[in-house]
mmCIF file of C-alpha atoms in Angstrom:
data_model
loop_
_atom_site.group_PDB
_atom_site.id
_atom_site.type_symbol
_atom_site.label_atom_id
_atom_site.label_comp_id
_atom_site.label_asym_id
_atom_site.label_seq_id
_atom_site.Cartn_x
_atom_site.Cartn_y
_atom_site.Cartn_z
ATOM 1 C CA UNK A 240 0.000 0.000 0.000
ATOM 2 C CA UNK A 241 1.257 3.468 -0.870
ATOM 3 C CA UNK A 242 0.924 6.398 1.512
ATOM 4 C CA UNK A 243 0.664 9.992 0.366
ATOM 5 C CA UNK A 244 1.302 13.154 2.431
ATOM 6 C CA UNK A 245 -1.773 14.835 0.969
ATOM 7 C CA UNK A 246 -5.454 14.126 0.329
ATOM 8 C CA UNK A 247 -6.384 11.851 -2.575
ATOM 9 C CA UNK A 248 -9.447 10.113 -3.929
ATOM 10 C CA UNK A 249 -9.869 6.600 -2.538
ATOM 11 C CA UNK A 250 -11.379 5.125 -5.720
ATOM 12 C CA UNK A 251 -9.789 4.620 -9.155
ATOM 13 C CA UNK A 252 -10.564 6.010 -12.601
ATOM 14 C CA UNK A 253 -12.512 3.777 -14.979
ATOM 15 C CA UNK A 254 -11.115 3.788 -18.521
ATOM 16 C CA UNK A 255 -12.795 2.702 -21.744
ATOM 17 C CA UNK A 256 -11.526 2.747 -25.337
ATOM 18 C CA UNK A 257 -14.194 4.077 -27.710
ATOM 19 C CA UNK A 258 -12.444 4.074 -31.092
ATOM 20 C CA UNK A 259 -9.216 3.280 -32.907
ATOM 21 C CA UNK A 260 -7.812 4.284 -36.273
ATOM 22 C CA UNK A 261 -4.537 3.938 -38.169
ATOM 23 C CA UNK A 262 -2.737 6.604 -40.187
ATOM 24 C CA UNK A 263 -1.278 5.055 -43.359
ATOM 25 C CA UNK A 264 1.826 6.174 -45.327
ATOM 26 C CA UNK A 265 -0.277 8.005 -47.925
ATOM 27 C CA UNK A 266 -1.832 10.172 -45.194
ATOM 28 C CA UNK A 267 -5.215 8.444 -45.227
ATOM 29 C CA UNK A 268 -6.748 7.090 -42.055
ATOM 30 C CA UNK A 269 -8.303 3.636 -41.637
ATOM 31 C CA UNK A 270 -10.921 3.657 -38.889
ATOM 32 C CA UNK A 271 -10.983 0.238 -37.209
ATOM 33 C CA UNK A 272 -14.277 -1.363 -36.259
ATOM 34 C CA UNK A 273 -15.156 -2.303 -32.691
ATOM 35 C CA UNK A 274 -13.690 -5.806 -33.074
ATOM 36 C CA UNK A 275 -10.270 -4.148 -32.668
ATOM 37 C CA UNK A 276 -10.814 -3.506 -28.967
ATOM 38 C CA UNK A 277 -12.382 -5.453 -26.133
ATOM 39 C CA UNK A 278 -13.680 -3.704 -23.020
ATOM 40 C CA UNK A 279 -13.889 -6.863 -20.867
ATOM 41 C CA UNK A 280 -10.299 -7.776 -21.785
ATOM 42 C CA UNK A 281 -9.079 -4.138 -21.797
ATOM 43 C CA UNK A 282 -7.094 -4.789 -24.974
ATOM 44 C CA UNK A 283 -6.629 -2.929 -28.277
ATOM 45 C CA UNK A 284 -5.414 -5.037 -31.220
ATOM 46 C CA UNK A 285 -3.974 -2.702 -33.863
ATOM 47 C CA UNK A 286 -3.130 -5.547 -36.243
ATOM 48 C CA UNK A 287 -6.792 -6.274 -36.964
ATOM 49 C CA UNK A 288 -6.717 -4.404 -40.297
ATOM 50 C CA UNK A 289 -3.481 -6.180 -41.320
ATOM 51 C CA UNK A 290 -1.668 -2.972 -42.293
ATOM 52 C CA UNK A 291 2.033 -3.690 -41.871
ATOM 53 C CA UNK A 292 3.168 -0.160 -42.746
ATOM 54 C CA UNK A 293 0.913 2.081 -40.646
ATOM 55 C CA UNK A 294 2.540 5.243 -39.303
ATOM 56 C CA UNK A 295 0.564 6.026 -36.164
ATOM 57 C CA UNK A 296 -2.523 4.914 -34.262
ATOM 58 C CA UNK A 297 -5.132 7.217 -32.749
ATOM 59 C CA UNK A 298 -7.119 5.755 -29.847
ATOM 60 C CA UNK A 299 -10.320 7.397 -28.611
ATOM 61 C CA UNK A 300 -10.859 7.297 -24.841
ATOM 62 C CA UNK A 301 -13.520 7.856 -22.223
ATOM 63 C CA UNK A 302 -12.548 8.070 -18.546
ATOM 64 C CA UNK A 303 -14.865 8.259 -15.547
ATOM 65 C CA UNK A 304 -13.521 9.906 -12.414
ATOM 66 C CA UNK A 305 -14.810 8.705 -9.034
ATOM 67 C CA UNK A 306 -17.287 10.750 -6.966
ATOM 68 C CA UNK A 307 -15.771 13.845 -5.391
ATOM 69 C CA UNK A 308 -13.188 14.536 -8.063
ATOM 70 C CA UNK A 309 -14.855 17.681 -9.384
ATOM 71 C CA UNK A 310 -16.691 18.864 -6.257
ATOM 72 C CA UNK A 311 -16.502 22.607 -5.668
ATOM 73 C CA UNK A 312 -15.181 22.029 -2.141
ATOM 74 C CA UNK A 313 -12.566 19.438 -3.167
ATOM 75 C CA UNK A 314 -9.141 20.001 -1.509
ATOM 76 C CA UNK A 315 -7.433 20.511 -4.880
ATOM 77 C CA UNK A 316 -7.537 22.776 -7.906
ATOM 78 C CA UNK A 317 -6.253 22.914 -11.494
ATOM 79 C CA UNK A 318 -7.484 19.374 -12.161
ATOM 80 C CA UNK A 319 -6.008 17.663 -15.225
ATOM 81 C CA UNK A 320 -6.821 14.208 -16.583
ATOM 82 C CA UNK A 321 -4.040 12.645 -18.649
ATOM 83 C CA UNK A 322 -3.928 9.518 -20.804
ATOM 84 C CA UNK A 323 -0.498 7.882 -20.804
ATOM 85 C CA UNK A 324 0.877 5.089 -23.012
ATOM 86 C CA UNK A 325 4.109 3.483 -21.765
ATOM 87 C CA UNK A 326 6.192 0.775 -23.406
ATOM 88 C CA UNK A 327 8.702 -1.022 -21.212
ATOM 89 C CA UNK A 328 10.443 -2.629 -24.200
ATOM 90 C CA UNK A 329 11.273 0.651 -25.929
ATOM 91 C CA UNK A 330 11.058 3.090 -22.985
ATOM 92 C CA UNK A 331 8.565 5.129 -25.017
ATOM 93 C CA UNK A 332 6.046 7.325 -23.206
ATOM 94 C CA UNK A 333 3.208 9.300 -24.814
ATOM 95 C CA UNK A 334 0.840 11.627 -22.930
ATOM 96 C CA UNK A 335 -2.387 13.346 -23.977
ATOM 97 C CA UNK A 336 -4.829 15.524 -22.039
ATOM 98 C CA UNK A 337 -8.519 14.585 -21.855
ATOM 99 C CA UNK A 338 -11.454 17.012 -21.861
ATOM 100 C CA UNK A 339 -14.430 17.136 -19.514
ATOM 101 C CA UNK A 340 -17.711 16.143 -21.159
ATOM 102 C CA UNK A 341 -19.660 18.856 -19.290
ATOM 103 C CA UNK A 342 -18.773 21.266 -16.440
ATOM 104 C CA UNK A 343 -20.133 19.016 -13.667
ATOM 105 C CA UNK A 344 -19.598 15.661 -15.372
ATOM 106 C CA UNK A 345 -17.273 12.942 -14.119
ATOM 107 C CA UNK A 346 -16.835 11.805 -17.748
ATOM 108 C CA UNK A 347 -13.684 12.926 -19.574
ATOM 109 C CA UNK A 348 -12.886 12.097 -23.175
ATOM 110 C CA UNK A 349 -10.232 12.583 -25.811
ATOM 111 C CA UNK A 350 -7.659 10.811 -27.982
ATOM 112 C CA UNK A 351 -4.076 9.702 -27.751
ATOM 113 C CA UNK A 352 -1.854 9.097 -30.779
ATOM 114 C CA UNK A 353 1.103 6.716 -30.716
ATOM 115 C CA UNK A 354 3.820 6.262 -33.347
ATOM 116 C CA UNK A 355 4.399 2.805 -34.811
ATOM 117 C CA UNK A 356 8.181 3.236 -34.681
ATOM 118 C CA UNK A 357 8.042 3.702 -30.907
ATOM 119 C CA UNK A 358 6.555 0.273 -30.165
ATOM 120 C CA UNK A 359 7.440 -3.344 -30.919
ATOM 121 C CA UNK A 360 4.786 -5.336 -29.096
ATOM 122 C CA UNK A 361 2.568 -4.444 -26.174
ATOM 123 C CA UNK A 362 2.232 -1.101 -24.424
ATOM 124 C CA UNK A 363 0.187 -0.086 -21.395
ATOM 125 C CA UNK A 364 -2.534 2.571 -21.497
ATOM 126 C CA UNK A 365 -3.481 4.309 -18.239
ATOM 127 C CA UNK A 366 -5.220 7.502 -17.122
ATOM 128 C CA UNK A 367 -4.045 9.745 -14.277
ATOM 129 C CA UNK A 368 -5.779 12.671 -12.569
ATOM 130 C CA UNK A 369 -3.362 15.323 -11.305
ATOM 131 C CA UNK A 370 -4.055 18.580 -9.511
ATOM 132 C CA UNK A 371 -2.635 21.266 -7.265
ATOM 133 C CA UNK A 372 -2.860 20.058 -3.650
ATOM 134 C CA UNK A 373 -1.599 22.086 -0.673
ATOM 135 C CA UNK A 374 0.014 24.499 -3.114
ATOM 136 C CA UNK A 375 1.993 21.786 -4.911
ATOM 137 C CA UNK A 376 1.223 21.364 -8.630
ATOM 138 C CA UNK A 377 1.091 18.062 -10.477
ATOM 139 C CA UNK A 378 0.167 15.798 -7.571
ATOM 140 C CA UNK A 379 -1.599 12.562 -8.522
ATOM 141 C CA UNK A 380 -4.994 12.310 -6.831
ATOM 142 C CA UNK A 381 -6.157 9.061 -8.510
ATOM 143 C CA UNK A 382 -5.476 6.833 -11.492
ATOM 144 C CA UNK A 383 -6.703 3.694 -13.209
ATOM 145 C CA UNK A 384 -6.034 0.500 -11.314
ATOM 146 C CA UNK A 385 -7.022 -1.664 -14.307
ATOM 147 C CA UNK A 386 -5.016 -0.422 -17.283
ATOM 148 C CA UNK A 387 -5.498 -1.314 -20.953
ATOM 149 C CA UNK A 388 -3.049 -3.145 -23.212
ATOM 150 C CA UNK A 389 -2.285 -1.738 -26.668
ATOM 151 C CA UNK A 390 -0.907 -4.507 -28.895
ATOM 152 C CA UNK A 391 0.579 -3.114 -32.102
ATOM 153 C CA UNK A 392 0.718 -6.469 -33.917
ATOM 154 C CA UNK A 393 -2.191 -8.609 -32.637
ATOM 155 C CA UNK A 394 -5.027 -9.200 -35.111
ATOM 156 C CA UNK A 395 -7.677 -9.547 -32.410
ATOM 157 C CA UNK A 396 -7.985 -8.596 -28.748
ATOM 158 C CA UNK A 397 -8.192 -11.317 -26.150
ATOM 159 C CA UNK A 398 -11.916 -11.449 -26.793
ATOM 160 C CA UNK A 399 -14.860 -12.412 -24.716
ATOM 161 C CA UNK A 400 -16.024 -11.864 -21.200
ATOM 162 C CA UNK A 401 -13.633 -13.283 -18.627
ATOM 163 C CA UNK A 402 -15.334 -16.293 -17.075
ATOM 164 C CA UNK A 403 -14.741 -19.105 -14.657
ATOM 165 C CA UNK A 404 -16.171 -22.252 -16.324
ATOM 166 C CA UNK A 405 -16.556 -25.448 -14.306
ATOM 167 C CA UNK A 406 -18.231 -28.809 -14.892
ATOM 168 C CA UNK A 407 -20.227 -30.759 -12.321
ATOM 169 C CA UNK A 408 -23.010 -33.273 -11.940
ATOM 170 C CA UNK A 409 -25.839 -31.029 -10.774
ATOM 171 C CA UNK A 410 -27.650 -33.960 -9.154
ATOM 172 C CA UNK A 411 -24.592 -35.132 -7.191
ATOM 173 C CA UNK A 412 -22.549 -31.958 -6.742
ATOM 174 C CA UNK A 413 -21.285 -30.889 -3.336
ATOM 175 C CA UNK A 414 -22.567 -27.448 -4.330
ATOM 176 C CA UNK A 415 -26.071 -27.888 -2.961
ATOM 177 C CA UNK A 416 -27.339 -24.793 -4.736
ATOM 178 C CA UNK A 417 -26.962 -26.669 -8.067
ATOM 179 C CA UNK A 418 -29.359 -29.486 -7.211
ATOM 180 C CA UNK A 419 -32.599 -27.617 -7.996
ATOM 181 C CA UNK A 420 -31.254 -27.068 -11.548
ATOM 182 C CA UNK A 421 -30.719 -30.705 -12.574
ATOM 183 C CA UNK A 422 -32.766 -30.201 -15.766
ATOM 184 C CA UNK A 423 -30.629 -27.267 -16.942
ATOM 185 C CA UNK A 424 -27.605 -27.876 -19.220
ATOM 186 C CA UNK A 425 -25.827 -24.907 -17.607
ATOM 187 C CA UNK A 426 -26.396 -22.129 -15.077
ATOM 188 C CA UNK A 427 -24.691 -18.778 -14.504
ATOM 189 C CA UNK A 428 -23.659 -17.421 -11.105
ATOM 190 C CA UNK A 429 -22.846 -13.714 -11.346
ATOM 191 C CA UNK A 430 -22.356 -13.067 -7.625
ATOM 192 C CA UNK A 431 -18.612 -13.699 -7.353
ATOM 193 C CA UNK A 432 -15.318 -12.072 -8.274
ATOM 194 C CA UNK A 433 -15.780 -13.397 -11.830
ATOM 195 C CA UNK A 434 -18.936 -14.729 -13.502
ATOM 196 C CA UNK A 435 -19.138 -18.494 -13.004
ATOM 197 C CA UNK A 436 -20.644 -20.850 -15.588
ATOM 198 C CA UNK A 437 -21.478 -24.323 -14.306
ATOM 199 C CA UNK A 438 -21.875 -26.975 -17.029
ATOM 200 C CA UNK A 439 -24.119 -29.923 -16.108
ATOM 201 C CA UNK A 440 -22.351 -33.229 -16.825
ATOM 202 C CA UNK A 441 -25.636 -35.078 -16.193
ATOM 203 C CA UNK A 442 -26.644 -34.139 -19.756
ATOM 204 C CA UNK A 443 -25.126 -37.060 -21.640
ATOM 205 C CA UNK A 444 -22.559 -36.045 -24.231
ATOM 206 C CA UNK A 445 -23.001 -32.313 -23.604
ATOM 207 C CA UNK A 446 -19.683 -31.694 -21.847
ATOM 208 C CA UNK A 447 -17.845 -33.652 -24.565
ATOM 209 C CA UNK A 448 -19.476 -31.562 -27.273
ATOM 210 C CA UNK A 449 -18.513 -28.332 -25.539
ATOM 211 C CA UNK A 450 -14.975 -29.433 -24.837
ATOM 212 C CA UNK A 451 -14.042 -31.204 -28.044
ATOM 213 C CA UNK A 452 -13.536 -30.213 -31.655
ATOM 214 C CA UNK A 453 -14.322 -33.227 -33.773
ATOM 215 C CA UNK A 454 -14.773 -31.336 -37.015
ATOM 216 C CA UNK A 455 -17.680 -30.978 -39.407
ATOM 217 C CA UNK A 456 -21.190 -30.341 -38.146
ATOM 218 C CA UNK A 457 -20.167 -31.017 -34.539
ATOM 219 C CA UNK A 458 -17.904 -27.955 -34.613
ATOM 220 C CA UNK A 459 -20.765 -25.778 -35.840
ATOM 221 C CA UNK A 460 -23.101 -27.088 -33.133
ATOM 222 C CA UNK A 461 -20.344 -26.482 -30.589
ATOM 223 C CA UNK A 462 -20.070 -22.873 -31.762
ATOM 224 C CA UNK A 463 -23.841 -22.389 -31.584
ATOM 225 C CA UNK A 464 -24.032 -23.796 -28.058
ATOM 226 C CA UNK A 465 -21.171 -21.616 -26.876
ATOM 227 C CA UNK A 466 -22.845 -18.520 -28.319
ATOM 228 C CA UNK A 467 -26.091 -19.434 -26.532
ATOM 229 C CA UNK A 468 -24.209 -19.857 -23.269
ATOM 230 C CA UNK A 469 -22.479 -16.523 -23.840
ATOM 231 C CA UNK A 470 -25.850 -14.841 -24.457
ATOM 232 C CA UNK A 471 -27.087 -16.160 -21.118
ATOM 233 C CA UNK A 472 -23.902 -15.003 -19.419
ATOM 234 C CA UNK A 473 -24.025 -11.468 -20.821
ATOM 235 C CA UNK A 474 -27.698 -11.182 -19.824
ATOM 236 C CA UNK A 475 -27.055 -12.483 -16.302
ATOM 237 C CA UNK A 476 -24.048 -10.287 -15.623
ATOM 238 C CA UNK A 477 -25.859 -7.179 -16.894
ATOM 239 C CA UNK A 478 -28.719 -7.762 -14.481
ATOM 240 C CA UNK A 479 -26.266 -8.496 -11.680
ATOM 241 C CA UNK A 480 -24.426 -5.241 -12.391
ATOM 242 C CA UNK A 481 -27.502 -2.982 -12.466
ATOM 243 C CA UNK A 482 -29.036 -4.741 -9.483
ATOM 244 C CA UNK A 483 -26.237 -3.822 -7.060
ATOM 245 C CA UNK A 484 -25.285 -0.241 -7.888
ATOM 246 C CA UNK A 485 -23.815 2.210 -5.416
ATOM 247 C CA UNK A 486 -25.976 5.334 -5.263
ATOM 248 C CA UNK A 487 -24.694 8.846 -4.575
ATOM 249 C CA UNK A 488 -26.532 11.158 -2.138
ATOM 250 C CA UNK A 489 -28.257 12.919 -5.041
ATOM 251 C CA UNK A 490 -29.663 9.594 -6.246
ATOM 252 C CA UNK A 491 -27.256 9.122 -9.182
ATOM 253 C CA UNK A 492 -25.912 5.575 -9.729
ATOM 254 C CA UNK A 493 -22.147 5.001 -9.772
ATOM 255 C CA UNK A 494 -20.375 2.697 -12.212
ATOM 256 C CA UNK A 495 -18.867 -0.306 -10.377
ATOM 257 C CA UNK A 496 -15.071 -0.529 -10.586
ATOM 258 C CA UNK A 497 -14.852 -4.304 -11.157
ATOM 259 C CA UNK A 498 -16.084 -6.465 -14.059
ATOM 260 C CA UNK A 499 -19.625 -5.246 -13.469
ATOM 261 C CA UNK A 500 -18.624 -1.756 -14.528
ATOM 262 C CA UNK A 501 -16.917 -3.153 -17.625
ATOM 263 C CA UNK A 502 -20.065 -5.080 -18.558
ATOM 264 C CA UNK A 503 -22.237 -1.985 -18.199
ATOM 265 C CA UNK A 504 -19.952 0.157 -20.339
ATOM 266 C CA UNK A 505 -19.847 -2.574 -22.972
ATOM 267 C CA UNK A 506 -23.617 -3.135 -23.161
ATOM 268 C CA UNK A 507 -25.215 0.231 -22.388
ATOM 269 C CA UNK A 508 -24.646 1.704 -25.887
ATOM 270 C CA UNK A 509 -26.972 -1.009 -27.249
ATOM 271 C CA UNK A 510 -29.386 -1.025 -24.305
ATOM 272 C CA UNK A 511 -29.929 2.754 -24.287
ATOM 273 C CA UNK A 512 -28.381 4.057 -27.519
ATOM 274 C CA UNK A 513 -27.496 7.652 -28.252
ATOM 275 C CA UNK A 514 -26.697 8.772 -24.699
ATOM 276 C CA UNK A 515 -23.543 9.262 -22.676
ATOM 277 C CA UNK A 516 -22.476 6.418 -20.415
ATOM 278 C CA UNK A 517 -23.550 8.286 -17.277
ATOM 279 C CA UNK A 518 -26.980 9.221 -18.647
ATOM 280 C CA UNK A 519 -27.539 5.687 -19.974
ATOM 281 C CA UNK A 520 -26.841 4.265 -16.522
ATOM 282 C CA UNK A 521 -29.152 6.797 -14.888
ATOM 283 C CA UNK A 522 -31.961 5.916 -17.285
ATOM 284 C CA UNK A 523 -31.546 2.172 -16.758
ATOM 285 C CA UNK A 524 -31.492 2.681 -12.987
ATOM 286 C CA UNK A 525 -34.659 4.818 -13.137
ATOM 287 C CA UNK A 526 -36.476 2.212 -15.180
ATOM 288 C CA UNK A 527 -35.391 -0.641 -12.924
ATOM 289 C CA UNK A 528 -36.466 1.100 -9.733
ATOM 290 C CA UNK A 529 -39.724 2.617 -11.032
ATOM 291 C CA UNK A 530 -43.024 1.025 -11.905
ATOM 292 C CA UNK A 531 -42.683 1.432 -15.675
ATOM 293 C CA UNK A 532 -40.142 0.944 -18.439
ATOM 294 C CA UNK A 533 -38.083 -1.950 -17.068
ATOM 295 C CA UNK A 534 -39.976 -4.740 -18.842
ATOM 296 C CA UNK A 535 -39.826 -2.885 -22.157
ATOM 297 C CA UNK A 536 -36.050 -2.562 -21.804
ATOM 298 C CA UNK A 537 -35.504 -6.329 -21.697
ATOM 299 C CA UNK A 538 -35.604 -6.656 -25.483
ATOM 300 C CA UNK A 539 -32.707 -4.208 -25.712
ATOM 301 C CA UNK A 540 -30.796 -6.084 -23.001
ATOM 302 C CA UNK A 541 -31.248 -9.351 -24.890
ATOM 303 C CA UNK A 542 -30.192 -7.699 -28.151
ATOM 304 C CA UNK A 543 -27.011 -6.359 -26.528
ATOM 305 C CA UNK A 544 -26.216 -9.824 -25.132
ATOM 306 C CA UNK A 545 -26.838 -11.552 -28.469
ATOM 307 C CA UNK A 546 -24.519 -9.132 -30.276
ATOM 308 C CA UNK A 547 -21.650 -9.712 -27.870
ATOM 309 C CA UNK A 548 -22.130 -13.467 -27.884
ATOM 310 C CA UNK A 549 -21.787 -13.652 -31.671
ATOM 311 C CA UNK A 550 -25.061 -15.600 -31.909
ATOM 312 C CA UNK A 551 -25.887 -14.412 -35.436
ATOM 313 C CA UNK A 552 -22.537 -15.576 -36.813
ATOM 314 C CA UNK A 553 -22.785 -18.934 -35.051
ATOM 315 C CA UNK A 554 -26.288 -19.515 -36.394
ATOM 316 C CA UNK A 555 -25.202 -18.546 -39.922
ATOM 317 C CA UNK A 556 -22.360 -21.080 -39.763
ATOM 318 C CA UNK A 557 -24.745 -23.863 -38.718
ATOM 319 C CA UNK A 558 -27.226 -22.992 -41.465
ATOM 320 C CA UNK A 559 -24.514 -22.963 -44.129
ATOM 321 C CA UNK A 560 -23.235 -26.331 -42.909
ATOM 322 C CA UNK A 561 -26.762 -27.786 -43.036
ATOM 323 C CA UNK A 562 -27.318 -26.469 -46.554
ATOM 324 C CA UNK A 563 -23.989 -27.925 -47.661
ATOM 325 C CA UNK A 564 -24.846 -31.271 -46.065
ATOM 326 C CA UNK A 565 -28.261 -31.320 -47.779
ATOM 327 C CA UNK A 566 -26.669 -30.630 -51.163
ATOM 328 C CA UNK A 567 -24.173 -33.418 -50.667
ATOM 329 C CA UNK A 568 -26.953 -35.863 -49.679
ATOM 330 C CA UNK A 569 -29.107 -34.978 -52.674
ATOM 331 C CA UNK A 570 -28.570 -37.467 -55.527
#
C-alpha cells in the first residue's frame, strides 16, 4: 500500500476505449471497427486491419472519475486528466490531455496518438488525474487501477467476457445450490469475483461436445451452443451489475469498478443508444427502480447480449453447414 502526504481520492478512474484508427503512409486514415478492442479484456489489437506499414494509431478514450473529483469544495484545484501510453520494451512514453464532457460531469474524453516506430509489441494505457494540492502542482490524486493493453501487432484482442467455467453433476454436486437445476444444461452465477458458468455433466454427451472439436457439423453445433451460453452469461451479468449499484446522495448511480462496470460500459450503448455512459446508466437505474419501463427494456438487453455473444454468426455457420450437407446428400 502506498501512503501519500496529501489528500487523494480513494477510488480509481474507470477507462474505456471508444475508437481506434490507423494513419497510413499516404496520409489516409483507416478507422478500425469495434472488433479491434475489447472492453472486458481491456485490450486494443492494432493488427486487426493487417496494415504492416501504418505510421501512427489514434485511440479514442472515455474516462470516468470517481465521486468527489470535481466537487466545488474538493481540496485541490487545477485538475487535469491525462492519458499515458508506456512501453517497457522501448522506454517510449506518450501523454495526452482529456477534456471534460460537461462542467459538472465525471466523464472525460479525448484521444491519444502513438507512433508505430516507438513500439514493438505491447504497451500499457493508463489515465491519471493530477491537480494542485496544498500548493503543490502536479500531484496525482487518482489513477486507473485496471489499465489497458495496446498490442501493435495482434489481429484480435483477447476477446470475450472473462469467465470461470466449471463442470459438475448437478444432481450429485457438493454445491447444494446446483441441485434444484438438474434439468438445466448450464447455469450462470454472477455473484462472485468473476462470472461463473457451471456446465451440467448429467446431460449425456453435452460436456464432450462443448470441450471437443471433432470437425464438421459437430464444430458448428459447438459454436452455436457456446454462443447461446455466452448470451445467457451477458444477460445475467448485466442484471447483476444494475441490481447492485452504489448510489450517490443525489440519487445518481455510480459505475462499479470491477467487471460489473466493464459489462455496463460494454452493453449500455446497445441497451440505451445515443446517450452518454452516465446518462444511460441513470436511465436504466430509473427504469429498474420505477413502476414502468423496465420490462420494455428487456428486449434491448437481450439484443445487446446476443450481439456480444456472436449468436448471429454462429447460427449462420450452422445454417450454411446444413445447406452444404443437404446438397451433398441430394442425388
